[in-house]
Structures are given as structure tokens and as C-alpha cells.
mmCIF file of C-alpha atoms in Angstrom:
data_model
loop_
_atom_site.group_PDB
_atom_site.id
_atom_site.type_symbol
_atom_site.label_atom_id
_atom_site.label_comp_id
_atom_site.label_asym_id
_atom_site.label_seq_id
_atom_site.Cartn_x
_atom_site.Cartn_y
_atom_site.Cartn_z
ATOM 1 C CA MET A 1015 -18.302 -22.217 -56.588
ATOM 2 C CA SER A 1016 -19.241 -22.104 -52.906
ATOM 3 C CA TRP A 1017 -21.853 -23.955 -50.952
ATOM 4 C CA PRO A 1018 -24.197 -21.415 -49.344
ATOM 5 C CA ASN A 1019 -23.805 -21.227 -45.574
ATOM 6 C CA VAL A 1020 -23.811 -18.760 -42.690
ATOM 7 C CA THR A 1021 -21.361 -18.827 -39.754
ATOM 8 C CA ILE A 1022 -21.951 -16.746 -36.638
ATOM 9 C CA ASN A 1023 -19.091 -16.311 -34.175
ATOM 10 C CA GLN A 1024 -19.450 -14.631 -30.791
ATOM 11 C CA LEU A 1025 -16.213 -12.711 -30.364
ATOM 12 C CA ASN A 1026 -14.907 -11.761 -26.935
ATOM 13 C CA GLN A 1027 -13.265 -8.358 -27.093
ATOM 14 C CA LEU A 1028 -12.285 -8.480 -23.392
ATOM 15 C CA GLN A 1029 -13.910 -5.145 -22.656
ATOM 16 C CA GLY A 1030 -15.407 -6.138 -19.305
ATOM 17 C CA GLU A 1031 -14.406 -5.086 -15.812
ATOM 18 C CA THR A 1032 -11.582 -6.732 -13.871
ATOM 19 C CA ALA A 1033 -11.619 -7.774 -10.234
ATOM 20 C CA ASP A 1034 -10.471 -4.978 -7.920
ATOM 21 C CA ILE A 1035 -8.218 -6.345 -5.157
ATOM 22 C CA GLU A 1036 -6.988 -2.948 -4.034
ATOM 23 C CA ARG A 1037 -7.882 -2.104 -0.399
ATOM 24 C CA THR A 1038 -7.967 -5.800 0.525
ATOM 25 C CA VAL A 1039 -5.156 -7.132 2.721
ATOM 26 C CA LEU A 1040 -4.266 -10.366 4.503
ATOM 27 C CA PHE A 1041 -3.605 -10.215 8.249
ATOM 28 C CA VAL A 1042 -1.285 -12.929 9.531
ATOM 29 C CA GLY A 1043 -0.805 -13.652 13.215
ATOM 30 C CA THR A 1044 -1.080 -16.205 15.978
ATOM 31 C CA GLY A 1045 -4.282 -17.156 17.743
ATOM 32 C CA SER A 1046 -5.994 -19.856 19.750
ATOM 33 C CA LYS A 1047 -9.024 -20.429 17.552
ATOM 34 C CA ASN A 1048 -9.445 -21.379 13.883
ATOM 35 C CA THR A 1049 -5.703 -21.974 13.598
ATOM 36 C CA GLY A 1050 -4.538 -22.917 10.129
ATOM 37 C CA GLN A 1051 -7.574 -21.275 8.559
ATOM 38 C CA VAL A 1052 -7.835 -18.366 6.111
ATOM 39 C CA LEU A 1053 -10.982 -16.455 7.020
ATOM 40 C CA PRO A 1054 -12.785 -13.523 5.368
ATOM 41 C CA VAL A 1055 -13.710 -10.661 7.703
ATOM 42 C CA ASN A 1056 -15.582 -7.382 7.332
ATOM 43 C CA THR A 1057 -17.298 -4.718 9.432
ATOM 44 C CA GLN A 1058 -19.937 -7.216 10.569
ATOM 45 C CA THR A 1059 -17.517 -9.884 11.817
ATOM 46 C CA ASP A 1060 -17.514 -10.789 15.516
ATOM 47 C CA PHE A 1061 -13.795 -11.095 16.229
ATOM 48 C CA ASP A 1062 -14.409 -12.598 19.667
ATOM 49 C CA THR A 1063 -16.310 -15.494 18.136
ATOM 50 C CA LEU A 1064 -13.907 -15.874 15.230
ATOM 51 C CA LEU A 1065 -10.557 -15.548 17.036
ATOM 52 C CA GLY A 1066 -11.285 -16.282 20.665
ATOM 53 C CA ALA A 1067 -9.105 -14.815 23.404
ATOM 54 C CA ASP A 1068 -7.418 -11.435 23.194
ATOM 55 C CA SER A 1069 -4.354 -11.386 20.935
ATOM 56 C CA VAL A 1070 -2.173 -8.989 18.984
ATOM 57 C CA LEU A 1071 -3.819 -10.250 15.801
ATOM 58 C CA LYS A 1072 -7.317 -9.488 17.045
ATOM 59 C CA ARG A 1073 -6.311 -6.009 18.217
ATOM 60 C CA GLN A 1074 -4.768 -5.181 14.827
ATOM 61 C CA LEU A 1075 -7.932 -6.297 13.043
ATOM 62 C CA SER A 1076 -10.077 -4.131 15.313
ATOM 63 C CA ALA A 1077 -7.825 -1.138 14.688
ATOM 64 C CA ALA A 1078 -7.934 -1.735 10.928
ATOM 65 C CA LEU A 1079 -11.717 -1.885 11.028
ATOM 66 C CA ALA A 1080 -11.910 1.388 12.986
ATOM 67 C CA ASN A 1081 -9.650 3.190 10.511
ATOM 68 C CA GLY A 1082 -10.875 1.419 7.371
ATOM 69 C CA GLY A 1083 -14.277 3.091 7.259
ATOM 70 C CA GLN A 1084 -17.310 1.898 5.365
ATOM 71 C CA ASN A 1085 -17.245 -1.397 3.469
ATOM 72 C CA TRP A 1086 -13.896 -2.421 4.959
ATOM 73 C CA SER A 1087 -13.049 -6.080 4.420
ATOM 74 C CA ALA A 1088 -9.970 -8.276 4.673
ATOM 75 C CA PHE A 1089 -8.702 -11.812 5.122
ATOM 76 C CA VAL A 1090 -7.060 -13.236 8.225
ATOM 77 C CA CYS A 1091 -4.687 -16.190 8.445
ATOM 78 C CA VAL A 1092 -4.474 -17.625 11.964
ATOM 79 C CA LEU A 1093 -1.221 -19.354 12.911
ATOM 80 C CA PRO A 1094 -0.792 -21.614 15.959
ATOM 81 C CA VAL A 1095 1.316 -20.310 18.824
ATOM 82 C CA ALA A 1096 4.664 -22.133 18.799
ATOM 83 C CA LYS A 1097 5.206 -23.991 22.062
ATOM 84 C CA ASP A 1098 8.959 -23.416 22.024
ATOM 85 C CA GLY A 1099 8.570 -19.685 21.411
ATOM 86 C CA ALA A 1100 9.965 -19.927 17.876
ATOM 87 C CA ALA A 1101 8.785 -17.510 15.202
ATOM 88 C CA PRO A 1102 5.848 -18.919 13.204
ATOM 89 C CA ASP A 1103 6.335 -19.896 9.575
ATOM 90 C CA TRP A 1104 4.217 -17.068 8.259
ATOM 91 C CA VAL A 1105 5.739 -17.097 4.762
ATOM 92 C CA SER A 1106 4.497 -20.633 4.020
ATOM 93 C CA ALA A 1107 1.125 -19.687 5.454
ATOM 94 C CA VAL A 1108 0.852 -16.701 3.110
ATOM 95 C CA GLU A 1109 1.775 -18.842 0.110
ATOM 96 C CA ALA A 1110 -0.866 -21.405 1.067
ATOM 97 C CA ALA A 1111 -3.420 -18.609 1.550
ATOM 98 C CA GLN A 1112 -3.074 -17.622 -2.117
ATOM 99 C CA MET A 1113 -5.497 -20.417 -2.977
ATOM 100 C CA THR A 1114 -8.160 -18.536 -1.007
ATOM 101 C CA ALA A 1115 -7.206 -14.871 -0.973
ATOM 102 C CA SER A 1116 -5.814 -12.614 -3.686
ATOM 103 C CA VAL A 1117 -4.868 -9.431 -1.863
ATOM 104 C CA GLU A 1118 -3.019 -6.169 -2.314
ATOM 105 C CA GLY A 1119 -0.979 -6.331 0.892
ATOM 106 C CA ILE A 1120 0.059 -8.461 3.861
ATOM 107 C CA VAL A 1121 0.091 -7.313 7.485
ATOM 108 C CA LEU A 1122 2.300 -9.416 9.747
ATOM 109 C CA CYS A 1123 0.964 -9.173 13.300
ATOM 110 C CA VAL A 1124 3.975 -10.908 14.849
ATOM 111 C CA ASP A 1125 6.869 -8.658 15.925
ATOM 112 C CA ILE A 1126 10.018 -9.244 13.898
ATOM 113 C CA ALA A 1127 13.466 -9.065 15.490
ATOM 114 C CA ASP A 1128 15.983 -9.669 12.697
ATOM 115 C CA LYS A 1129 16.725 -8.882 9.057
ATOM 116 C CA ALA A 1130 15.856 -12.424 8.000
ATOM 117 C CA GLN A 1131 12.138 -11.673 8.384
ATOM 118 C CA ILE A 1132 12.437 -8.473 6.337
ATOM 119 C CA ASN A 1133 14.306 -10.266 3.580
ATOM 120 C CA ALA A 1134 11.701 -13.033 3.706
ATOM 121 C CA ALA A 1135 8.961 -10.480 3.023
ATOM 122 C CA ALA A 1136 10.912 -9.060 0.073
ATOM 123 C CA THR A 1137 11.499 -12.561 -1.289
ATOM 124 C CA LEU A 1138 7.829 -13.407 -0.800
ATOM 125 C CA ARG A 1139 6.820 -10.574 -3.132
ATOM 126 C CA SER A 1140 9.097 -11.976 -5.835
ATOM 127 C CA THR A 1141 7.802 -15.510 -5.220
ATOM 128 C CA LEU A 1142 4.142 -14.508 -5.512
ATOM 129 C CA LEU A 1143 4.916 -12.535 -8.657
ATOM 130 C CA ALA A 1144 6.726 -15.490 -10.216
ATOM 131 C CA LYS A 1145 4.066 -18.055 -9.270
ATOM 132 C CA TYR A 1146 0.836 -16.109 -9.639
ATOM 133 C CA GLY A 1147 1.643 -12.784 -11.293
ATOM 134 C CA ARG A 1148 0.603 -11.000 -8.071
ATOM 135 C CA TRP A 1149 2.185 -7.811 -6.789
ATOM 136 C CA VAL A 1150 1.926 -7.687 -2.980
ATOM 137 C CA TRP A 1151 3.374 -5.236 -0.444
ATOM 138 C CA SER A 1152 3.921 -5.924 3.275
ATOM 139 C CA ILE A 1153 3.563 -4.238 6.648
ATOM 140 C CA LEU A 1154 5.842 -5.822 9.247
ATOM 141 C CA SER A 1155 5.298 -5.258 12.951
ATOM 142 C CA VAL A 1156 8.266 -4.257 15.125
ATOM 143 C CA GLY A 1157 8.109 -4.403 18.924
ATOM 144 C CA GLY A 1158 8.527 -1.376 21.176
ATOM 145 C CA PRO A 1159 11.297 -0.717 23.717
ATOM 146 C CA THR A 1160 12.246 -3.610 25.959
ATOM 147 C CA GLU A 1161 12.497 -3.459 29.742
ATOM 148 C CA GLY A 1162 15.120 -0.899 30.763
ATOM 149 C CA GLU A 1163 15.760 0.213 27.146
ATOM 150 C CA ALA A 1164 15.937 3.996 26.656
ATOM 151 C CA TRP A 1165 14.621 5.705 23.536
ATOM 152 C CA SER A 1166 18.179 6.388 22.341
ATOM 153 C CA ASP A 1167 19.046 2.685 22.598
ATOM 154 C CA TYR A 1168 15.790 1.754 20.893
ATOM 155 C CA ILE A 1169 16.588 4.031 17.954
ATOM 156 C CA LYS A 1170 20.041 2.494 17.706
ATOM 157 C CA ARG A 1171 18.619 -1.053 17.714
ATOM 158 C CA LEU A 1172 16.037 -0.263 15.046
ATOM 159 C CA SER A 1173 18.663 1.507 12.961
ATOM 160 C CA VAL A 1174 20.664 -1.725 12.843
ATOM 161 C CA LEU A 1175 17.531 -3.759 12.041
ATOM 162 C CA GLN A 1176 16.834 -1.913 8.771
ATOM 163 C CA ASP A 1177 20.420 -1.097 7.810
ATOM 164 C CA LYS A 1178 21.479 -2.215 4.295
ATOM 165 C CA VAL A 1179 18.060 -3.685 3.519
ATOM 166 C CA ALA A 1180 16.602 -2.848 0.108
ATOM 167 C CA ALA A 1181 12.922 -3.785 -0.129
ATOM 168 C CA SER A 1182 10.653 -1.230 -1.790
ATOM 169 C CA SER A 1183 7.518 -3.268 -1.023
ATOM 170 C CA VAL A 1184 8.132 -3.554 2.744
ATOM 171 C CA GLN A 1185 7.065 -1.134 5.483
ATOM 172 C CA LEU A 1186 8.385 -1.455 9.043
ATOM 173 C CA VAL A 1187 5.892 -0.239 11.655
ATOM 174 C CA PRO A 1188 6.928 -0.071 15.333
ATOM 175 C CA ARG A 1189 4.221 -0.939 17.860
ATOM 176 C CA LEU A 1190 4.711 1.916 20.329
ATOM 177 C CA TRP A 1191 1.044 2.539 21.144
ATOM 178 C CA GLY A 1192 0.266 -1.091 20.311
ATOM 179 C CA ASN A 1193 -1.983 -1.143 17.247
ATOM 180 C CA GLU A 1194 -0.020 0.859 14.649
ATOM 181 C CA PRO A 1195 0.205 -1.899 11.963
ATOM 182 C CA GLY A 1196 -3.574 -2.311 12.006
ATOM 183 C CA VAL A 1197 -4.112 1.451 12.089
ATOM 184 C CA LEU A 1198 -1.929 1.958 9.017
ATOM 185 C CA ALA A 1199 -3.505 -0.960 7.152
ATOM 186 C CA GLY A 1200 -6.986 0.407 7.803
ATOM 187 C CA ARG A 1201 -5.968 3.897 6.729
ATOM 188 C CA LEU A 1202 -4.549 2.556 3.457
ATOM 189 C CA CYS A 1203 -7.772 0.621 2.789
ATOM 190 C CA ASN A 1204 -10.160 3.470 3.585
ATOM 191 C CA ARG A 1205 -12.491 4.051 0.634
ATOM 192 C CA ALA A 1206 -12.896 7.735 1.525
ATOM 193 C CA VAL A 1207 -9.601 8.295 -0.333
ATOM 194 C CA THR A 1208 -7.814 6.771 -3.325
ATOM 195 C CA ILE A 1209 -4.874 4.368 -3.272
ATOM 196 C CA ALA A 1210 -2.716 7.248 -4.529
ATOM 197 C CA ASP A 1211 -3.283 9.213 -1.313
ATOM 198 C CA SER A 1212 -0.607 9.116 1.380
ATOM 199 C CA PRO A 1213 -1.538 7.870 4.862
ATOM 200 C CA ALA A 1214 -0.111 11.233 5.986
ATOM 201 C CA ARG A 1215 -3.197 12.987 4.603
ATOM 202 C CA VAL A 1216 -4.633 15.018 7.493
ATOM 203 C CA LYS A 1217 -8.109 15.511 5.981
ATOM 204 C CA THR A 1218 -8.615 11.748 6.141
ATOM 205 C CA GLY A 1219 -9.051 12.283 9.881
ATOM 206 C CA PRO A 1220 -7.126 11.406 13.042
ATOM 207 C CA LEU A 1221 -5.868 7.914 13.797
ATOM 208 C CA LEU A 1222 -8.295 5.739 15.748
ATOM 209 C CA ASP A 1223 -7.836 2.852 18.199
ATOM 210 C CA MET A 1224 -4.089 3.319 18.622
ATOM 211 C CA GLY A 1225 -4.058 0.841 21.497
ATOM 212 C CA SER A 1226 -3.102 3.177 24.344
ATOM 213 C CA THR A 1227 -4.622 6.486 25.336
ATOM 214 C CA GLU A 1228 -1.351 7.714 26.834
ATOM 215 C CA LEU A 1229 1.950 8.556 25.215
ATOM 216 C CA PRO A 1230 4.171 5.463 25.012
ATOM 217 C CA LYS A 1231 7.093 5.266 27.435
ATOM 218 C CA ASP A 1232 10.464 3.621 27.027
ATOM 219 C CA GLY A 1233 11.918 1.029 29.364
ATOM 220 C CA GLN A 1234 12.964 3.792 31.755
ATOM 221 C CA GLY A 1235 9.566 5.483 31.931
ATOM 222 C CA VAL A 1236 10.371 8.443 29.646
ATOM 223 C CA PRO A 1237 7.434 9.500 27.438
ATOM 224 C CA LEU A 1238 7.756 9.437 23.654
ATOM 225 C CA ASP A 1239 8.512 12.736 21.917
ATOM 226 C CA LEU A 1240 8.415 13.943 18.310
ATOM 227 C CA ALA A 1241 12.209 13.931 18.053
ATOM 228 C CA THR A 1242 12.223 10.162 18.555
ATOM 229 C CA LEU A 1243 9.524 9.659 15.934
ATOM 230 C CA GLN A 1244 11.413 11.862 13.482
ATOM 231 C CA ALA A 1245 14.570 9.836 14.086
ATOM 232 C CA LEU A 1246 12.690 6.602 13.390
ATOM 233 C CA GLU A 1247 11.175 8.048 10.217
ATOM 234 C CA LYS A 1248 14.641 8.999 8.991
ATOM 235 C CA GLN A 1249 15.617 5.367 9.551
ATOM 236 C CA ARG A 1250 12.825 4.399 7.121
ATOM 237 C CA TYR A 1251 10.215 3.407 9.711
ATOM 238 C CA SER A 1252 6.569 4.270 9.131
ATOM 239 C CA VAL A 1253 5.304 5.916 12.323
ATOM 240 C CA PRO A 1254 2.489 8.106 13.687
ATOM 241 C CA MET A 1255 3.028 11.713 14.744
ATOM 242 C CA TRP A 1256 1.199 14.718 16.071
ATOM 243 C CA TYR A 1257 1.159 18.471 15.446
ATOM 244 C CA PRO A 1258 1.635 20.782 18.451
ATOM 245 C CA ASP A 1259 -1.573 22.676 19.287
ATOM 246 C CA TYR A 1260 -3.537 20.532 16.809
ATOM 247 C CA ASP A 1261 -5.755 17.820 18.238
ATOM 248 C CA GLY A 1262 -5.354 14.175 17.276
ATOM 249 C CA PHE A 1263 -2.640 11.823 16.078
ATOM 250 C CA TYR A 1264 -1.801 11.451 12.393
ATOM 251 C CA TRP A 1265 0.557 9.411 10.228
ATOM 252 C CA SER A 1266 3.956 10.758 9.226
ATOM 253 C CA ASP A 1267 4.520 9.034 5.869
ATOM 254 C CA GLY A 1268 4.121 5.582 4.382
ATOM 255 C CA ARG A 1269 7.864 4.915 4.219
ATOM 256 C CA THR A 1270 9.177 1.796 2.542
ATOM 257 C CA LEU A 1271 12.634 0.214 2.544
ATOM 258 C CA ASP A 1272 13.453 1.317 -0.981
ATOM 259 C CA VAL A 1273 17.040 2.422 -1.573
ATOM 260 C CA GLU A 1274 18.097 6.036 -1.138
ATOM 261 C CA GLY A 1275 17.000 7.905 -4.246
ATOM 262 C CA GLY A 1276 14.655 5.103 -5.328
ATOM 263 C CA ASP A 1277 11.314 5.782 -7.020
ATOM 264 C CA TYR A 1278 9.292 3.789 -4.487
ATOM 265 C CA GLN A 1279 10.253 5.210 -1.084
ATOM 266 C CA VAL A 1280 6.589 5.815 -0.183
ATOM 267 C CA ILE A 1281 3.768 3.288 -0.278
ATOM 268 C CA GLU A 1282 1.421 5.314 -2.498
ATOM 269 C CA TYR A 1283 3.864 5.065 -5.413
ATOM 270 C CA VAL A 1284 4.173 1.313 -4.876
ATOM 271 C CA ARG A 1285 0.399 0.931 -4.902
ATOM 272 C CA ILE A 1286 -0.260 2.812 -8.139
ATOM 273 C CA ALA A 1287 2.580 0.973 -9.903
ATOM 274 C CA ASP A 1288 1.176 -2.364 -8.673
ATOM 275 C CA LYS A 1289 -2.322 -1.460 -9.842
ATOM 276 C CA VAL A 1290 -1.110 -0.516 -13.318
ATOM 277 C CA ALA A 1291 0.954 -3.732 -13.472
ATOM 278 C CA ARG A 1292 -2.067 -5.911 -12.628
ATOM 279 C CA ARG A 1293 -4.198 -4.381 -15.358
ATOM 280 C CA VAL A 1294 -1.514 -4.254 -18.016
ATOM 281 C CA ARG A 1295 -0.709 -7.938 -17.391
ATOM 282 C CA LEU A 1296 -4.270 -8.911 -18.322
ATOM 283 C CA LEU A 1297 -4.065 -6.852 -21.504
ATOM 284 C CA ALA A 1298 -0.767 -8.484 -22.449
ATOM 285 C CA ILE A 1299 -2.016 -12.043 -21.841
ATOM 286 C CA ALA A 1300 -4.993 -11.497 -24.125
ATOM 287 C CA ARG A 1301 -2.708 -10.496 -26.983
ATOM 288 C CA ILE A 1302 -0.446 -13.547 -27.020
ATOM 289 C CA ALA A 1303 -0.235 -14.879 -30.619
ATOM 290 C CA ASP A 1304 -2.786 -12.301 -31.830
ATOM 291 C CA ARG A 1305 -1.602 -11.286 -35.304
ATOM 292 C CA ALA A 1306 -3.695 -8.123 -35.085
ATOM 293 C CA MET A 1307 -0.883 -6.884 -32.863
ATOM 294 C CA ASN A 1308 1.993 -6.422 -35.278
ATOM 295 C CA SER A 1309 4.675 -3.953 -36.347
ATOM 296 C CA THR A 1310 2.590 -2.007 -38.848
ATOM 297 C CA PRO A 1311 2.045 1.676 -37.974
ATOM 298 C CA GLY A 1312 -1.691 1.189 -37.562
ATOM 299 C CA SER A 1313 -1.267 -1.754 -35.212
ATOM 300 C CA ILE A 1314 1.372 0.025 -33.139
ATOM 301 C CA ALA A 1315 -0.969 3.008 -32.713
ATOM 302 C CA ALA A 1316 -3.798 0.680 -31.675
ATOM 303 C CA THR A 1317 -1.500 -1.079 -29.197
ATOM 304 C CA GLN A 1318 -0.458 2.228 -27.662
ATOM 305 C CA GLN A 1319 -4.090 3.249 -27.333
ATOM 306 C CA SER A 1320 -5.034 -0.072 -25.753
ATOM 307 C CA PHE A 1321 -2.192 -0.214 -23.210
ATOM 308 C CA ALA A 1322 -2.817 3.387 -22.175
ATOM 309 C CA LYS A 1323 -6.357 2.486 -21.091
ATOM 310 C CA PRO A 1324 -5.433 1.609 -17.469
ATOM 311 C CA LEU A 1325 -3.757 5.011 -17.167
ATOM 312 C CA ARG A 1326 -6.770 6.792 -18.664
ATOM 313 C CA ASP A 1327 -9.105 4.980 -16.279
ATOM 314 C CA MET A 1328 -6.920 5.752 -13.260
ATOM 315 C CA SER A 1329 -6.532 9.405 -14.261
ATOM 316 C CA GLN A 1330 -10.240 10.170 -13.953
ATOM 317 C CA ALA A 1331 -11.108 12.517 -11.114
ATOM 318 C CA VAL A 1332 -13.697 11.234 -8.648
ATOM 319 C CA GLN A 1333 -16.071 12.769 -6.142
ATOM 320 C CA ILE A 1334 -15.715 11.059 -2.738
ATOM 321 C CA ASN A 1335 -17.823 12.169 0.220
ATOM 322 C CA GLY A 1336 -18.385 15.515 -1.450
ATOM 323 C CA ILE A 1337 -14.660 16.094 -1.969
ATOM 324 C CA ARG A 1338 -13.151 16.144 -5.452
ATOM 325 C CA PHE A 1339 -10.095 13.894 -5.714
ATOM 326 C CA PRO A 1340 -7.745 14.013 -8.686
ATOM 327 C CA GLY A 1341 -7.088 10.755 -10.464
ATOM 328 C CA GLU A 1342 -4.592 8.223 -9.154
ATOM 329 C CA VAL A 1343 -2.222 9.226 -11.941
ATOM 330 C CA LYS A 1344 -2.082 12.056 -14.448
ATOM 331 C CA THR A 1345 -3.707 11.691 -17.857
ATOM 332 C CA PRO A 1346 -1.260 9.888 -20.169
ATOM 333 C CA ARG A 1347 0.461 12.006 -22.796
ATOM 334 C CA ASP A 1348 1.384 11.126 -26.350
ATOM 335 C CA GLY A 1349 4.480 8.950 -26.190
ATOM 336 C CA ASP A 1350 3.859 7.636 -22.661
ATOM 337 C CA VAL A 1351 3.298 4.188 -24.190
ATOM 338 C CA THR A 1352 6.129 3.032 -26.443
ATOM 339 C CA VAL A 1353 6.013 -0.170 -28.525
ATOM 340 C CA SER A 1354 9.285 -1.703 -29.716
ATOM 341 C CA TRP A 1355 9.407 -4.884 -31.816
ATOM 342 C CA ARG A 1356 12.654 -6.772 -31.131
ATOM 343 C CA THR A 1357 11.959 -9.728 -33.419
ATOM 344 C CA ALA A 1358 8.972 -11.115 -35.295
ATOM 345 C CA LYS A 1359 7.888 -12.819 -32.071
ATOM 346 C CA GLN A 1360 9.111 -10.485 -29.331
ATOM 347 C CA VAL A 1361 7.687 -7.063 -28.551
ATOM 348 C CA GLU A 1362 8.527 -4.714 -25.680
ATOM 349 C CA ILE A 1363 6.109 -2.126 -24.317
ATOM 350 C CA TYR A 1364 7.181 0.715 -22.031
ATOM 351 C CA ILE A 1365 4.632 2.726 -20.039
ATOM 352 C CA VAL A 1366 5.214 6.004 -18.186
ATOM 353 C CA MET A 1367 3.127 6.607 -15.026
ATOM 354 C CA ARG A 1368 2.883 10.150 -13.697
ATOM 355 C CA PRO A 1369 1.679 10.480 -10.070
ATOM 356 C CA VAL A 1370 -0.176 13.614 -9.009
ATOM 357 C CA GLU A 1371 1.768 15.957 -6.722
ATOM 358 C CA SER A 1372 0.983 15.815 -2.995
ATOM 359 C CA PRO A 1373 2.373 18.422 -0.549
ATOM 360 C CA LYS A 1374 3.987 16.984 2.558
ATOM 361 C CA GLU A 1375 6.110 20.013 3.426
ATOM 362 C CA ILE A 1376 4.372 23.391 3.215
ATOM 363 C CA THR A 1377 6.194 26.684 3.728
ATOM 364 C CA VAL A 1378 4.224 29.906 4.033
ATOM 365 C CA GLY A 1379 5.975 33.272 3.809
ATOM 366 C CA LEU A 1380 4.319 36.300 5.427
ATOM 367 C CA VAL A 1381 5.161 39.758 4.093
ATOM 368 C CA LEU A 1382 4.452 42.944 6.054
ATOM 369 C CA ASP A 1383 3.284 45.928 4.009
ATOM 370 C CA THR A 1384 3.542 49.215 5.984
ATOM 371 C CA SER A 1385 2.745 51.560 3.088
ATOM 372 C CA LEU A 1386 -0.334 53.777 3.266
ATOM 373 C CA ASP A 1387 -3.357 53.045 1.101
ATOM 374 C CA SER A 1388 -4.186 55.815 -1.361
ATOM 375 C CA SER A 1389 -7.459 56.505 0.435
ATOM 376 C CA GLU A 1390 -5.664 56.877 3.772
ATOM 377 C CA ALA A 1391 -3.053 59.210 2.246
ATOM 378 C CA ALA A 1392 -5.776 61.472 0.769
ATOM 379 C CA ALA A 1393 -7.492 61.728 4.144
#
């Protein structure tokens, strides 16, 4: 016999939306005001009031705002200027900023000069992933030619700087015009395009607020040319460019320091992989010790369906500013999510992401047809 009773449980199926941190980055640099603070900024922020005197950090933020478009926002971490000229401890500052800001990327507005800073950025990604489960990429600023340094010597110096470094999440951006790191960061955060679009996309528009209205010159007064930019791009630097007889400056490619032949040599692939990882992590956490997820055929099919949801969501085409954009990835196929039970307590899930093609080299062949039309021949 049973005693009559009614029990009502409110079950959380975890079907709600998740926080979107894409297109939000953390700018780190030195300043004279609000040092040691992590501050939110957006298109309405008065940088003069917030950051005080002119600085590289303030110029990068202004450039990011100009290129970021509507609803741009970010965080800024202001470091004190070291009295002895030593490099600021930006890594510790970024780690401390995690209590305030969860971001997609970091923009270092202090010029680096050695491999140690690049390796520190790569290590920082691993540290933030281990501590917080956060995938974060970096843009590191590199200074332009020094006094008396020719372009050929500059290329040689920068070639040594990136040589043998493997860091798929790191982009090196030389400051030739002055504001390139901020320009690139703003372009990547522009909501007129998706995170799967390359900064090289011409239809996004020309680069704005580059810092100088003239072509940069080396230490011997020689203007910059496309050959130098191409040489830097081949050395895995992310640089602007221009097209002869086509107005405006544009970006070449969002190059990263991934190894030769690696899957993540461009930033758009890093970003879509990071986005999928963030969403899949939340799905996986919710299923810890849930016996509904088991090795039966029905449960495996349900698991595949569930873990394919981020891919289905990201594959939806969107209409942005009257332009139809394909999804960030292709629609998942059958078999793109594989579930493998290793033991009664351990399960492995493999997910295939398929980026949409994007032409960066276009070849057009013109064919001359000198034959007569039938109407002309009859006449």
C-alpha cells in the first residue's frame, strides 16, 4: 500500500542561452591614470577622461572603436609605466583581470622585443584554459624600424623574433603606421561580419585610423612598399596592405604563429574552434554523472544530437546589413559527432567542424573568341 501524495519537481533542462563573449577583447597597456584598474569601455567612453594623457594604449583603443562599428565594447587594463624602463608584468595583470573580464582575446599595447613575451602569451592561453576553462587568443604589438634601420634589416630582425615559435593563438602585428593592433582588434570585433570572416575581407571596408596618413618610412627615410609587407606576411606577421589602383588600405590575413601545415594558421579558424569549445564545455559539464547518458544505442544517438547543437546553431545563415552571410561553420553531417565509451565511467566525444570556404586568391582567365556569330555570317 502507498500513502497518497503528489510531488512536483521543476526540472532544468539547460535549454537557455549562454553568454556570448565573442567580439569582446581586453586591451593591456601602460597609462598615467586609473593604473591597476580593469575598466569597461564602449563607443560612448571618453578616453581622455578615462586614460588621461596621450599614450599608445589610448590610440589603440580609439582605432579599435573606429574599426569596430556599432555596439563595440571592450575592457582595458591599465598598467603603470615602469620607472626603470623594464617591460610591465602584463601576464599577471591579465590573470588578475579574469575576475572582472571574460574575453575572447587580448591585445597587448606594449611593443615586444623578444621571444619570451611571445612564449608568455602562448603559456597564458594554456594557463587560462587550465584555471578557468577559457580559450583566449592574443594580438602582440611589435615596434617599427629603429633609427637608421633599413627595411631589409627590419625584416631580418623580425624573422629572428618569430623563428621556431609555435603558438597558434598568437598574432604578431607590427606598428608601422602606429595603430595596427587596435585596427585589427576592431576589425575582428565588428558586428557587420561573423567571427568566421577573415580580417582580409574587402567588403568590410577600408582600414580606419591607422595612425599616420603617410606611408611609413624606415630608419633611412625609405617609404614602405608591398614587397616588404609580403615578406613580413611570409614570416607569419599580420599586416595591412593595399591594392594598386584601388583606394584604401586593407588587411592581408589574420596570420597566427601556428606551425607550418597546422590547422590554425589564420585567426578565423582559431575563433570558430574556440567558440565551439566554449559551448561544448557547458554541455559536457551538465552531463557529469547523468545516467541518461550511457552506452545504449538510444542514448548515444541522443548524445550525438545534443553535442551537434552548437554546430547547428553556428551553421545558420544570417542577414547582416542587407548582406547574406553563410554560417560560421557548415551544417554538421551524420557522423560528425562520435561517441566512444572507454569504460563505464569514461566517455570520449569527437566533433568535426567544417569551416566555410573563403577565397583569398582569385584567378580569372580571359578567353578571346574570334569566331563569327551565325547572324553575322549570314549577313
